PDB file of C-alpha atoms and ligand atoms in Angstrom:
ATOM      1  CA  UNK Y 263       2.176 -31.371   4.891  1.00 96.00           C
ATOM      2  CA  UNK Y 264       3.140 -30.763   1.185  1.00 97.00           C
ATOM      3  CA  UNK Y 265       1.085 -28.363  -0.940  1.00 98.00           C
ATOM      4  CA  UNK Y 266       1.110 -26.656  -3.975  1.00 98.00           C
ATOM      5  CA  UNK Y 267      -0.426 -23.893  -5.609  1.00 98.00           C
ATOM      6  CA  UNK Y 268      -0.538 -24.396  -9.458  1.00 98.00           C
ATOM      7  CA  UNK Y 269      -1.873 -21.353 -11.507  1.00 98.00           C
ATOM      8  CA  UNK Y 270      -2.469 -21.410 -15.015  1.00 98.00           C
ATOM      9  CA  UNK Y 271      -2.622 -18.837 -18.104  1.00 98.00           C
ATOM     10  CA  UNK Y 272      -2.091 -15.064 -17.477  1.00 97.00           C
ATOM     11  CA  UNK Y 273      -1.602 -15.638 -13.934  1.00 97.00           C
ATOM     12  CA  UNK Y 274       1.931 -14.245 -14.091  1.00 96.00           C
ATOM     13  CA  UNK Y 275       0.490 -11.142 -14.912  1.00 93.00           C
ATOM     14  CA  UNK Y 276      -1.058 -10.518 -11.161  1.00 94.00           C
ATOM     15  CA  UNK Y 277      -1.081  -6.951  -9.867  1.00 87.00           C
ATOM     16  CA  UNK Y 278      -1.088  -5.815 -13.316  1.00 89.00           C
ATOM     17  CA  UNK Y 279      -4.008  -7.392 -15.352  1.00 86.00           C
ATOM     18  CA  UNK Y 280      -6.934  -5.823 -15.033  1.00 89.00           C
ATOM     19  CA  UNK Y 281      -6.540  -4.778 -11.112  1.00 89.00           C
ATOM     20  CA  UNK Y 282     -10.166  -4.064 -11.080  1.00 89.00           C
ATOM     21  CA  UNK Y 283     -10.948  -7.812 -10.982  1.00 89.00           C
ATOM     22  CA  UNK Y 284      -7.617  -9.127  -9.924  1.00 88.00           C
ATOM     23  CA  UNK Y 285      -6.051  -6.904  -7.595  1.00 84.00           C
ATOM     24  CA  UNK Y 286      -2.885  -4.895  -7.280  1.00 84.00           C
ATOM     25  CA  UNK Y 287      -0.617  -7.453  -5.744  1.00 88.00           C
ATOM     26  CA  UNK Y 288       1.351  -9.573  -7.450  1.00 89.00           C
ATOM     27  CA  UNK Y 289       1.512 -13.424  -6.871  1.00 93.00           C
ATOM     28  CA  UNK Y 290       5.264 -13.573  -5.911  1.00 91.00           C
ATOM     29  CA  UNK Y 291       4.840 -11.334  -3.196  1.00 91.00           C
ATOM     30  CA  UNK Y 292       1.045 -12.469  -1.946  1.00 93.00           C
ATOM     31  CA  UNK Y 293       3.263 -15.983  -1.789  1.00 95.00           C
ATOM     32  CA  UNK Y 294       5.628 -14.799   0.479  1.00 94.00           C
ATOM     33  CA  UNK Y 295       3.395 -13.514   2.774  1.00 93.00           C
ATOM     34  CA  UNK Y 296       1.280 -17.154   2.902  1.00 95.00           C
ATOM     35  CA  UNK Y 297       4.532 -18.797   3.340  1.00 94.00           C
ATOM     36  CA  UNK Y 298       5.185 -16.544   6.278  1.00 95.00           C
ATOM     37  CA  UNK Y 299       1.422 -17.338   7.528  1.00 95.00           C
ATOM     38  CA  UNK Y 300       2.065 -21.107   7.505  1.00 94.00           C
ATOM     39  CA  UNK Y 301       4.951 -21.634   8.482  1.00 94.00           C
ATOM     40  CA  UNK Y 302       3.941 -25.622   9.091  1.00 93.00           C
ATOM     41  CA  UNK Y 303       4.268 -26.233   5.282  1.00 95.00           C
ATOM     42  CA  UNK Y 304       6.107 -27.415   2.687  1.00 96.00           C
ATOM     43  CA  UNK Y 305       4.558 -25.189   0.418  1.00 97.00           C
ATOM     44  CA  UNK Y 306       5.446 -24.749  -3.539  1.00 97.00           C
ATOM     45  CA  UNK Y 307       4.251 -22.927  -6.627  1.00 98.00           C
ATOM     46  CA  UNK Y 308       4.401 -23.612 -10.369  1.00 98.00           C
ATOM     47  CA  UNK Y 309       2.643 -21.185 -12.428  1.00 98.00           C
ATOM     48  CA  UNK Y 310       1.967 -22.156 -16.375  1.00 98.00           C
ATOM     49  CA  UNK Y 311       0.772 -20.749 -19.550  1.00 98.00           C
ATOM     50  CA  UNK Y 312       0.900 -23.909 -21.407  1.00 98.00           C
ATOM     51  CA  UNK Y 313      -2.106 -26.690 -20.740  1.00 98.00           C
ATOM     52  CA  UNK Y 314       0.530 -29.092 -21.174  1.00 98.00           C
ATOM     53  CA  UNK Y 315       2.720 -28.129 -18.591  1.00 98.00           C
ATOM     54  CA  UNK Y 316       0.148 -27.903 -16.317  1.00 98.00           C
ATOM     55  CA  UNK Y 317      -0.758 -31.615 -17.085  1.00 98.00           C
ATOM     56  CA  UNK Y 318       2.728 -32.890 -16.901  1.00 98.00           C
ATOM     57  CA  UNK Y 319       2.814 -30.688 -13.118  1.00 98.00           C
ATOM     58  CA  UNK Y 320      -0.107 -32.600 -11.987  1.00 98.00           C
ATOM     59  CA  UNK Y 321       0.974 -35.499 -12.818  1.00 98.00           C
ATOM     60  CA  UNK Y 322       4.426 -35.554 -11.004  1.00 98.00           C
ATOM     61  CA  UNK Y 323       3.058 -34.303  -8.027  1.00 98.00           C
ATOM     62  CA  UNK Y 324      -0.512 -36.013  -7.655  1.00 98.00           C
ATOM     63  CA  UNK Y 325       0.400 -39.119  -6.313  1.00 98.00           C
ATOM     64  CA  UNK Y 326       2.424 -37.660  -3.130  1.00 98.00           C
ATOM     65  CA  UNK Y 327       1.258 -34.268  -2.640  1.00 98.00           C
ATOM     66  CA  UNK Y 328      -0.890 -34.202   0.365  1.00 97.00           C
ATOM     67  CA  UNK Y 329      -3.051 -31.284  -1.869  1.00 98.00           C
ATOM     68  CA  UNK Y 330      -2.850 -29.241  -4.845  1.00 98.00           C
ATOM     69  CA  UNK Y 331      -4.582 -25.892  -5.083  1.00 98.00           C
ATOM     70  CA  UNK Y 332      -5.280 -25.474  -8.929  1.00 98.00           C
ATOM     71  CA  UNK Y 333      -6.272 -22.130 -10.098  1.00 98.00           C
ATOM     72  CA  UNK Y 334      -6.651 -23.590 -13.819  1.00 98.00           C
ATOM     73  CA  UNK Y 335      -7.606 -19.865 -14.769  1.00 98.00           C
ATOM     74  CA  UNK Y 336      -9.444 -19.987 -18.581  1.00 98.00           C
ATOM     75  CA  UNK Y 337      -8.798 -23.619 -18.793  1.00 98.00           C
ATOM     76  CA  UNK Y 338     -10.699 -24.306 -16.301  1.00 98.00           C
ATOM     77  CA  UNK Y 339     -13.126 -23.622 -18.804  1.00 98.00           C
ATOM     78  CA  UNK Y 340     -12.214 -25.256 -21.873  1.00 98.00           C
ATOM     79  CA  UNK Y 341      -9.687 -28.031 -20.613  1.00 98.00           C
ATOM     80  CA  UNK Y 342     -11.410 -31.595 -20.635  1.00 98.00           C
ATOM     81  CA  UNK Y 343      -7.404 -32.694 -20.606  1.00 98.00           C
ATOM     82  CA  UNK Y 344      -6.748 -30.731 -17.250  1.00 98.00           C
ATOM     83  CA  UNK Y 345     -10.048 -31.910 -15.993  1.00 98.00           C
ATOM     84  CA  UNK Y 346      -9.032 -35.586 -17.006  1.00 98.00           C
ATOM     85  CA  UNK Y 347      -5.652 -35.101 -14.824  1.00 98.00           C
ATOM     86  CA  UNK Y 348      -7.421 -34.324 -12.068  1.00 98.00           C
ATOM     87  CA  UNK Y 349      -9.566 -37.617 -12.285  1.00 98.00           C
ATOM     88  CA  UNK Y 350      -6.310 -39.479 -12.721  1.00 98.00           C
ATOM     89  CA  UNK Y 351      -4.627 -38.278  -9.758  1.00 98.00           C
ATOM     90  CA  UNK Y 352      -4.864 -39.356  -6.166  1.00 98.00           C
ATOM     91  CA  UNK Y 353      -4.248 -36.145  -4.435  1.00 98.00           C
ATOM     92  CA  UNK Y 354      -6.996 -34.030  -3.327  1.00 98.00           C
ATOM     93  CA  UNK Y 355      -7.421 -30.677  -5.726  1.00 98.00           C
ATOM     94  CA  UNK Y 356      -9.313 -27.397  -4.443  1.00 98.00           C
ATOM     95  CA  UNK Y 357     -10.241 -25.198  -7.306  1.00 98.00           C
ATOM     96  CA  UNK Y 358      -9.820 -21.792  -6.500  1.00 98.00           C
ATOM     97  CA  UNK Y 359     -10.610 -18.816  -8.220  1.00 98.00           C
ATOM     98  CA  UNK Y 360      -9.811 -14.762  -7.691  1.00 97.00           C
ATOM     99  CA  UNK Y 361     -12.973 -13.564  -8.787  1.00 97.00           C
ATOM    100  CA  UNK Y 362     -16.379 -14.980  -8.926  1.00 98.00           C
ATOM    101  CA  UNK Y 363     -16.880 -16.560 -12.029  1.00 98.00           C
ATOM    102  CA  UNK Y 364     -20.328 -17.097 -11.476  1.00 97.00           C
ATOM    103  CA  UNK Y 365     -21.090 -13.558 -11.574  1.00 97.00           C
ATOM    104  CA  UNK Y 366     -19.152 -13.108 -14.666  1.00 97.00           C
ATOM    105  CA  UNK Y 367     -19.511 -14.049 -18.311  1.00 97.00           C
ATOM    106  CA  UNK Y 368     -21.812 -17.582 -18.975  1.00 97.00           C
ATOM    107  CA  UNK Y 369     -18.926 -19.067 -20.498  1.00 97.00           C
ATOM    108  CA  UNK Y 370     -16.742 -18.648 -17.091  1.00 97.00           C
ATOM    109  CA  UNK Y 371     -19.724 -20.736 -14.982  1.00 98.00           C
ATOM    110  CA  UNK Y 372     -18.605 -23.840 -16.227  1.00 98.00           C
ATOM    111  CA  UNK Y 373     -15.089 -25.748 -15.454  1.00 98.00           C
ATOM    112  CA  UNK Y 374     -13.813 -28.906 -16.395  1.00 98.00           C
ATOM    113  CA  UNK Y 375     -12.280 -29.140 -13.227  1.00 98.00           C
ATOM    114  CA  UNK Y 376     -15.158 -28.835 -10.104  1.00 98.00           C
ATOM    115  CA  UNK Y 377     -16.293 -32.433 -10.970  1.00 97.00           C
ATOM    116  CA  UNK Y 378     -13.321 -34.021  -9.387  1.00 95.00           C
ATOM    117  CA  UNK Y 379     -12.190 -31.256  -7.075  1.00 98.00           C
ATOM    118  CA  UNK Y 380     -12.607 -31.861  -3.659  1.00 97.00           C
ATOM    119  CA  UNK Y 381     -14.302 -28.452  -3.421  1.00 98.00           C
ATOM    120  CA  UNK Y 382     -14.216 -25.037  -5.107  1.00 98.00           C
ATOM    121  CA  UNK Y 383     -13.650 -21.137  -3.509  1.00 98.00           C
ATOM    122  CA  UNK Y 384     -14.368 -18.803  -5.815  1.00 98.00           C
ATOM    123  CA  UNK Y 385     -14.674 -14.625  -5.204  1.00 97.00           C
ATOM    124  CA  UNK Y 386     -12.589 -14.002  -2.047  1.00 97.00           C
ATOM    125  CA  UNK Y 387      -9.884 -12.415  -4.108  1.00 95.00           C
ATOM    126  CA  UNK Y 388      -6.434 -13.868  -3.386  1.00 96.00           C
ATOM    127  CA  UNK Y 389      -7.942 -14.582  -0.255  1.00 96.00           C
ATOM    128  CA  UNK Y 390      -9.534 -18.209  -1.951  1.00 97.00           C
ATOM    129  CA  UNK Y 391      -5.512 -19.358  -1.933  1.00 98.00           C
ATOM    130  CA  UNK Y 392      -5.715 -18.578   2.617  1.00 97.00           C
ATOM    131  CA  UNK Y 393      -9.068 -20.356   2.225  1.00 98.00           C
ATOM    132  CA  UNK Y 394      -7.819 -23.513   0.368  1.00 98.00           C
ATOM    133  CA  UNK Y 395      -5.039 -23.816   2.476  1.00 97.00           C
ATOM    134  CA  UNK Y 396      -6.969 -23.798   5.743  1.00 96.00           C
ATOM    135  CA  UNK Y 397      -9.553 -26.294   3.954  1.00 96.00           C
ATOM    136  CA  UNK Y 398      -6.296 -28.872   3.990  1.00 94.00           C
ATOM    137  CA  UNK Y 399      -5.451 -27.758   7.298  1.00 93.00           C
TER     138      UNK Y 399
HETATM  139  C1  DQA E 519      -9.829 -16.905 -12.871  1.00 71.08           C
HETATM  140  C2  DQA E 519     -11.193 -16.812 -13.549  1.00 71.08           C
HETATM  141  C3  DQA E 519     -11.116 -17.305 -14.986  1.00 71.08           C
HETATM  142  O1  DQA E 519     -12.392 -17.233 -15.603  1.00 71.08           O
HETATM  143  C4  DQA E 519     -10.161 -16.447 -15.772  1.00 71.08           C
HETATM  144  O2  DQA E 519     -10.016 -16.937 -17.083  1.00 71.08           O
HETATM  145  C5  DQA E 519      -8.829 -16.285 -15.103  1.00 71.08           C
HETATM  146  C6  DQA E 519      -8.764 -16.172 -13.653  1.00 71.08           C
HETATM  147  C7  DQA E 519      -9.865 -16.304 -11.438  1.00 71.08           C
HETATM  148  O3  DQA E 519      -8.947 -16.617 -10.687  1.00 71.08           O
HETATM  149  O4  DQA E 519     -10.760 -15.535 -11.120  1.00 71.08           O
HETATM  150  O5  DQA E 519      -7.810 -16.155 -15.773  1.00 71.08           O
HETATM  151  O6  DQA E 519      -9.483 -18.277 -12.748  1.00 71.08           O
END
């Protein structure tokens, strides 16, 4: 089974941005211990600050990926060209989020992206990645 994680903006700075919300660990290492934990899958990671990028990503990989976990981070917010990929696309998407973004700011409750996911996690910390995966599984 082929999946891949995609994060978006200022997810490169895991372990180090505000720990209090996002934890201490950083992504690269979190990833090697899922890849460890699931050993089954052909599983990849592309991580992007640029909404453009992150368009092009799901659009080489959404028509033979068996799923995409997209942690769209603030674009999942403001993004109605992310959200558009994901309509586009034929593989399934999980949102995922680190923190709960319905308990934060209004502006965070809302996502371009949950419309034409085939579900969302949010709050479980980096364990909403363990989560997506076993939602595929
Ligand atoms: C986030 C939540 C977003 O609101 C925020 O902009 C992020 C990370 C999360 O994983 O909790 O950058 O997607």
């Amino acid at each position: 089974m082929k999946i891949i994680i995609i994060n978006g903006p200022n997810l490169n700075l895991l372990g180090k941005r505000e720990p209090h919300i996002y934890g201490s660990h950083s992504f690269e290492d979190y990833l090697s211990n899922l890849k460890a934990k699931f050993t089954s899958l052909d599983l990849s990671y592309f991580q992007s600050n640029i909404e453009g990028e992150i368009i092009d990503k799901l659009h080489e990989v959404g028509f033979s990926y068996d799923g995409i976990i997209l942690n769209a981070a603030a674009y999942t917010h403001t993004s109605v060209g992310i959200g558009d990929a994901v309509k586009a696309i034929e593989s399934s998407v999980i949102e995922v989020h680190i923190s709960n973004v319905h308990a934060r700011e209004e502006f965070r409750h809302h996502s371009y992206i949950a419309a034409n996911a085939k579900g969302v996690i949010a709050g479980f910390g980096l364990k909403s990645y363990d989560l997506a995966i076993e939602s595929f599984l």
